[in-house]
Amino acid sequence: MKKKGNIYVTEPSLPDLEEYTELLKTIWESKQITNNGELHKRFEQELQQYLNVKHISLFSNGTLALMTALKALRITGEVITTPYSFVATTHSLHWNGIKPVFCDINPHDGNINPDKIEALITPQTTAIMPVHVYGNPCDNEKIQRIADVYGLKIIYDAAHAFGVEKGNESILNWGDLSVLSFHATKTFNTVEGGAIVTKDEKLKKRLDYFKNFGFANETTVIGYGINAKMNELISAYGLLQLHDVDKNIILRKEKTQLYRQLLQNIKGIRLLDEMEDVRYNYTYFPVFIENKQFGKSRDSVYEELKQNGIYARRYFYPLISDFPAYRGLPSAQKEHLPEAGNMARQVLCLPLYADLENRSIERIVEIIRRNAETTK
Ligand SMILES: *Cc1c(COP(=O)(O)O)cnc(C)c1O
């Protein structure tokens, strides 16, 4: 249960209740509550324009979107992916009967290290599934080059990358497709929800069939479809959220800048650098606590914050490759994933959301600083 006065890692922004009620009235009048209704169509269209992408298909959540993406692209065998992510990335492979192959990451951005991908390719490899961790764009050029040479597909888990652009282009246009999550904890939320972005019109169509049991028309089922549709009530909510998302991203950016300014010069606290030509969405604020320099462990800082009613989160600890479901795989062994192991041991995501008060940020940093100083 959430307690008043406590500060959690995130807090959702909600649409205006009166505006939402007005939109709900149109649903009550039309009695169309799901199955590609008017609001669903409008939401797809407005999102496509906002994100500056070719095609988008809405889903009931990001995990079902990932699972459906793999099915629609007929991915089988082995897929090279990252252990430093939310567990749904790898689960989506397992639910398709695909063997995940874990690749180590870069310490500077938390993303899959493209230089380590090639050594993991086997005759069974059919795709690469990278994640833009914390909204940091992956090294798409290198990943695409490998995929082109070996004939692999690229499925981006872009759950953290809503609205992220590099050099004025949406990074959601990269690879064969990108999967978004609109879960309550993300910068852009529709309570639960997700979407797939693709440049390929035919693929967009197949995704639409697959999320609706595989129906291409009343009597044709084109494959093993599922029910992963977004309904009209959620589409209405999403349409309103779109009005506020830019304002929310700016607020998150200001909070991030305040954190950065206050945290500089604390020994043993490492922050990730921002790339110059990237428009970020500021979904997370991860700090990396280097035990030896800081003098205390990440977990003791985490506990100390908790005792003060501040609930930071260790995204992503444990690594996916350390969960019982995956730890038996050869690629899950610790010696193959040293950088991922380091980051998982050091990371702490501090609270960040549009309504977070500046004085809360000051308090959080003060607690961290106190921890650093008591050890001197
Ligand atoms: C949130 C998240 C998902 C899952 O999305 P849901 O909409 O919650 O199903 C998948 N991958 C990553 C990296 C995520 O952060």
XYZ file of C-alpha atoms and ligand atoms in Angstrom:
391
model
C 0.000 0.000 0.000
C 1.180 3.495 -0.819
C 1.449 5.798 2.172
C 0.889 9.532 2.096
C 4.057 11.520 2.713
C 6.267 8.790 1.304
C 8.121 9.419 -1.938
C 8.118 6.617 -4.510
C 10.386 6.152 -7.502
C 7.580 7.362 -9.715
C 4.065 8.751 -9.591
C 1.800 8.717 -12.640
C 0.526 11.898 -14.268
C -3.220 11.611 -14.850
C -5.447 13.397 -17.379
C -7.960 16.034 -16.331
C -10.926 14.171 -14.837
C -13.583 16.464 -16.340
C -12.119 16.210 -19.825
C -11.961 12.461 -19.415
C -15.603 12.345 -18.328
C -16.585 14.317 -21.438
C -14.831 11.797 -23.697
C -16.367 8.895 -21.805
C -19.799 10.351 -22.568
C -19.132 9.966 -26.303
C -18.316 6.285 -25.690
C -21.516 5.792 -23.697
C -23.474 7.361 -26.549
C -21.873 5.325 -29.329
C -21.768 2.108 -27.277
C -18.571 1.151 -29.116
C -16.258 0.181 -26.286
C -13.539 -1.806 -28.099
C -12.538 -3.378 -31.471
C -10.793 -0.558 -33.321
C -13.348 2.136 -32.465
C -13.234 5.838 -33.299
C -11.071 6.841 -30.325
C -8.649 3.984 -30.948
C -8.248 5.166 -34.551
C -7.793 8.774 -33.437
C -5.253 7.792 -30.783
C -3.200 5.798 -33.315
C -3.246 8.706 -35.731
C -2.314 11.359 -33.160
C 0.438 9.189 -31.687
C 1.841 8.506 -35.123
C 2.027 12.258 -35.736
C 3.383 13.115 -32.286
C 6.101 10.467 -32.456
C 6.857 11.270 -36.085
C 6.745 7.637 -37.191
C 5.212 5.830 -40.182
C 2.890 3.282 -38.582
C 1.777 2.447 -35.075
C -0.384 -0.338 -33.706
C -1.838 0.012 -30.204
C -1.722 -2.831 -27.679
C -3.173 -3.577 -24.255
C 0.328 -3.638 -22.743
C 3.994 -3.691 -23.718
C 4.614 -7.348 -22.883
C 1.849 -8.594 -25.189
C 3.188 -6.225 -27.847
C 6.661 -7.803 -27.538
C 5.193 -11.310 -27.715
C 3.066 -10.411 -30.730
C 5.969 -8.716 -32.516
C 8.055 -11.893 -32.335
C 5.143 -13.990 -33.603
C 4.330 -11.639 -36.487
C 7.965 -11.636 -37.635
C 8.152 -15.453 -37.311
C 11.177 -15.268 -35.015
C 12.357 -18.714 -33.851
C 15.492 -20.443 -32.502
C 17.802 -18.074 -30.632
C 17.638 -14.316 -30.075
C 20.535 -12.243 -28.751
C 19.371 -9.879 -26.030
C 20.453 -8.041 -22.885
C 20.285 -9.236 -19.277
C 20.124 -5.601 -18.077
C 16.424 -4.899 -18.558
C 12.993 -5.510 -17.131
C 12.219 -9.217 -17.048
C 9.420 -8.916 -19.658
C 12.033 -8.495 -22.410
C 13.273 -12.060 -21.967
C 9.903 -13.517 -20.950
C 8.492 -12.487 -24.337
C 11.108 -14.712 -25.981
C 10.355 -17.663 -23.738
C 6.601 -17.364 -24.415
C 7.446 -17.798 -28.110
C 9.591 -20.872 -27.475
C 12.728 -18.861 -28.316
C 16.014 -19.350 -26.484
C 17.421 -16.083 -25.126
C 21.165 -15.549 -25.541
C 22.492 -12.905 -23.163
C 25.070 -10.379 -24.367
C 27.034 -8.037 -22.069
C 26.403 -4.278 -21.982
C 28.253 -0.939 -22.153
C 28.910 0.748 -18.812
C 28.455 4.209 -20.386
C 24.809 3.728 -21.371
C 23.593 0.384 -19.993
C 22.767 -0.877 -23.498
C 23.795 -4.083 -25.288
C 27.450 -3.922 -26.390
C 27.371 -4.335 -30.193
C 31.004 -5.445 -30.256
C 30.048 -8.551 -28.302
C 27.068 -9.612 -30.430
C 28.857 -11.340 -33.303
C 30.583 -13.925 -31.099
C 27.154 -15.098 -29.877
C 25.651 -15.763 -33.328
C 24.941 -19.425 -34.183
C 23.050 -21.069 -37.072
C 19.924 -20.862 -34.857
C 20.123 -17.083 -34.353
C 17.261 -15.250 -36.060
C 17.151 -11.846 -34.377
C 18.623 -9.302 -31.968
C 16.450 -7.782 -29.244
C 18.169 -4.707 -27.758
C 16.665 -2.341 -25.178
C 17.132 1.455 -25.118
C 17.837 1.365 -21.374
C 16.635 4.508 -19.506
C 15.823 5.930 -22.956
C 19.501 5.970 -23.996
C 19.605 5.234 -27.735
C 21.412 1.997 -28.642
C 24.237 2.033 -31.166
C 21.835 1.296 -33.999
C 24.359 1.675 -36.804
C 26.568 -1.102 -35.491
C 23.650 -3.361 -34.603
C 22.040 -2.862 -38.026
C 25.336 -3.616 -39.772
C 25.599 -6.974 -37.980
C 21.945 -7.767 -38.687
C 22.421 -6.991 -42.380
C 25.503 -9.205 -42.723
C 23.979 -12.196 -40.905
C 20.392 -11.730 -42.091
C 18.927 -11.103 -38.650
C 15.852 -9.133 -37.625
C 16.037 -6.362 -34.999
C 13.239 -5.988 -32.477
C 13.785 -2.977 -30.241
C 12.321 -3.050 -26.765
C 11.695 0.700 -26.675
C 9.623 0.639 -23.477
C 11.760 3.503 -22.086
C 12.074 5.447 -25.331
C 8.746 7.230 -25.854
C 9.444 10.396 -27.854
C 13.229 9.934 -27.828
C 14.943 11.402 -30.895
C 18.499 11.331 -32.150
C 19.577 13.963 -34.652
C 15.905 15.027 -34.966
C 14.793 11.526 -35.974
C 12.636 9.268 -33.808
C 14.730 6.319 -32.665
C 11.501 4.291 -32.857
C 12.094 4.106 -36.617
C 15.151 1.916 -36.086
C 15.261 -1.842 -36.663
C 12.340 -3.866 -38.005
C 10.073 -2.560 -35.287
C 10.046 -0.909 -31.863
C 7.846 -1.820 -28.917
C 6.561 0.818 -26.507
C 5.038 0.406 -23.054
C 2.471 2.822 -21.659
C 2.447 1.256 -18.193
C 1.589 3.495 -15.211
C 5.287 3.763 -14.305
C 6.409 5.125 -17.689
C 6.704 8.782 -18.772
C 3.672 8.418 -21.035
C 1.047 6.186 -19.416
C -2.370 4.819 -20.392
C -2.721 2.926 -17.060
C -1.693 -0.245 -18.926
C -0.918 -0.114 -22.613
C 1.649 -0.387 -25.332
C 2.297 -0.055 -29.047
C 4.433 -1.270 -31.913
C 6.046 1.176 -34.313
C 7.159 0.108 -37.778
C 8.065 1.632 -41.140
C 6.565 -1.367 -42.955
C 2.910 -0.960 -43.914
C 2.395 -4.689 -44.480
C 3.863 -5.506 -41.107
C 1.537 -2.962 -39.471
C -1.378 -4.856 -41.021
C -0.103 -8.218 -39.807
C 0.349 -6.807 -36.304
C -3.244 -5.571 -36.366
C -4.410 -9.078 -37.359
C -2.251 -10.798 -34.758
C -3.461 -8.649 -31.862
C -7.034 -9.574 -32.830
C -6.759 -13.391 -32.757
C -5.259 -13.427 -36.262
C -8.451 -12.270 -37.988
C -7.756 -10.626 -41.362
C -11.491 -10.523 -42.065
C -14.634 -12.226 -40.750
C -13.617 -15.687 -41.921
C -9.830 -15.642 -42.365
C -7.421 -16.347 -39.508
C -3.840 -15.884 -40.680
C -1.937 -17.429 -37.759
C -1.631 -17.949 -34.026
C -3.102 -14.615 -33.028
C -3.826 -13.401 -29.530
C -6.109 -10.853 -27.917
C -3.934 -7.826 -27.165
C -6.179 -4.965 -28.257
C -6.481 -1.573 -26.606
C -10.076 -0.600 -25.759
C -11.927 2.702 -26.229
C -11.818 3.775 -22.565
C -8.044 3.525 -22.548
C -7.738 5.145 -25.985
C -9.704 8.140 -24.650
C -7.355 8.336 -21.646
C -4.342 8.128 -23.966
C -5.604 10.912 -26.244
C -5.791 13.262 -23.257
C -2.380 12.184 -21.961
C -0.877 13.200 -25.272
C -1.846 16.836 -24.584
C 0.278 16.900 -21.425
C 3.276 14.779 -22.318
C 5.557 17.593 -23.534
C 4.897 19.596 -20.370
C 5.671 16.519 -18.266
C 8.918 15.819 -20.101
C 10.063 19.418 -19.529
C 9.275 19.133 -15.797
C 11.199 15.831 -15.618
C 14.112 17.468 -17.397
C 14.219 20.302 -14.850
C 14.198 17.816 -11.950
C 16.956 15.810 -13.628
C 19.076 18.939 -13.996
C 18.576 19.798 -10.327
C 19.645 16.280 -9.289
C 22.730 16.495 -11.520
C 23.710 19.856 -10.119
C 23.265 18.791 -6.483
C 24.973 15.420 -6.907
C 28.114 16.660 -8.601
C 31.237 16.405 -6.499
C 29.960 13.536 -4.361
C 32.779 11.024 -4.626
C 31.729 7.552 -5.736
C 28.466 8.646 -7.395
C 28.562 8.097 -11.149
C 25.930 9.555 -13.485
C 25.398 8.582 -17.126
C 26.415 11.240 -19.642
C 23.816 12.609 -22.018
C 24.504 12.472 -25.747
C 24.483 15.856 -27.434
C 22.114 15.290 -30.332
C 19.510 13.339 -28.355
C 16.104 14.491 -27.143
C 15.553 12.483 -23.952
C 12.275 11.789 -22.161
C 13.718 11.645 -18.610
C 11.858 8.523 -17.551
C 14.474 7.476 -14.972
C 17.247 9.036 -12.949
C 19.796 6.275 -12.305
C 22.876 6.863 -10.174
C 25.695 4.351 -9.837
C 27.271 3.997 -6.427
C 30.869 2.867 -6.597
C 31.366 1.122 -3.297
C 35.056 1.812 -2.752
C 35.019 5.532 -3.513
C 31.660 6.193 -1.858
C 32.543 4.223 1.256
C 29.163 2.529 1.617
C 27.258 -0.010 -0.405
C 24.423 0.800 -2.788
C 22.113 -1.295 -0.626
C 22.887 0.673 2.525
C 21.946 3.900 0.709
C 18.792 2.219 -0.570
C 17.874 1.172 3.009
C 18.729 4.560 4.491
C 16.456 6.304 1.965
C 13.702 3.803 2.750
C 13.938 4.578 6.448
C 13.280 8.179 5.491
C 10.170 7.225 3.500
C 11.938 7.466 0.138
C 11.487 4.447 -2.090
C 14.250 4.407 -4.711
C 14.424 1.311 -6.950
C 17.315 -0.831 -8.132
C 16.485 -1.000 -11.862
C 17.932 -3.412 -13.035
C 18.888 -5.653 -10.190
C 18.946 -8.625 -10.178
C 19.937 -9.204 -13.795
C 17.397 -11.195 -15.810
C 20.129 -13.805 -16.310
C 20.251 -14.339 -12.530
C 16.584 -15.341 -12.161
C 15.975 -19.090 -11.681
C 14.168 -19.290 -15.035
C 17.294 -18.253 -16.963
C 20.382 -18.750 -14.793
C 21.031 -22.270 -16.146
C 21.687 -20.985 -19.683
C 25.346 -20.963 -20.792
C 25.102 -17.285 -21.793
C 23.718 -16.402 -18.336
C 26.961 -17.243 -16.552
C 28.433 -14.304 -14.634
C 31.857 -14.452 -16.292
C 30.241 -13.600 -19.642
C 28.408 -10.564 -18.261
C 30.890 -8.592 -16.139
C 29.671 -5.085 -17.053
C 26.012 -6.005 -16.588
C 26.915 -7.467 -13.202
C 28.704 -4.277 -12.163
C 25.874 -1.995 -13.173
C 23.272 -4.166 -11.442
C 25.318 -4.012 -8.224
C 25.732 -0.225 -8.376
C 22.466 1.142 -9.725
C 19.882 3.095 -7.807
C 17.053 4.886 -9.617
C 16.083 7.947 -7.615
C 12.484 9.238 -7.550
C 11.599 11.223 -10.668
C 8.196 12.427 -11.837
C 6.550 15.617 -13.038
C 5.087 16.621 -9.646
C 8.174 15.754 -7.574
C 8.988 18.807 -5.470
C 12.402 20.402 -5.637
C 12.721 20.323 -1.861
C 12.193 16.541 -1.989
C 15.112 16.286 -4.415
C 17.212 18.399 -2.048
C 16.269 16.118 0.845
C 17.112 12.953 -1.124
C 20.530 14.299 -2.134
C 21.174 15.431 1.448
C 20.607 11.882 2.720
C 23.001 10.522 0.076
C 25.616 13.176 0.903
C 25.330 12.463 4.629
C 26.004 8.791 3.887
C 29.091 9.654 1.904
C 30.433 12.003 4.551
C 29.924 9.830 7.633
C 32.418 7.386 6.147
C 35.279 9.875 5.846
C 7.815 -1.695 -18.695
C 8.673 -2.530 -19.539
C 8.165 -3.606 -20.301
C 6.781 -4.159 -20.117
O 5.765 -3.325 -20.416
P 4.307 -3.553 -19.817
O 3.523 -2.518 -20.549
O 4.379 -3.295 -18.347
O 3.879 -4.939 -20.143
C 9.016 -4.264 -21.183
N 10.316 -3.929 -21.281
C 10.853 -2.952 -20.537
C 12.284 -2.625 -20.725
C 10.058 -2.239 -19.627
O 10.614 -1.289 -18.862
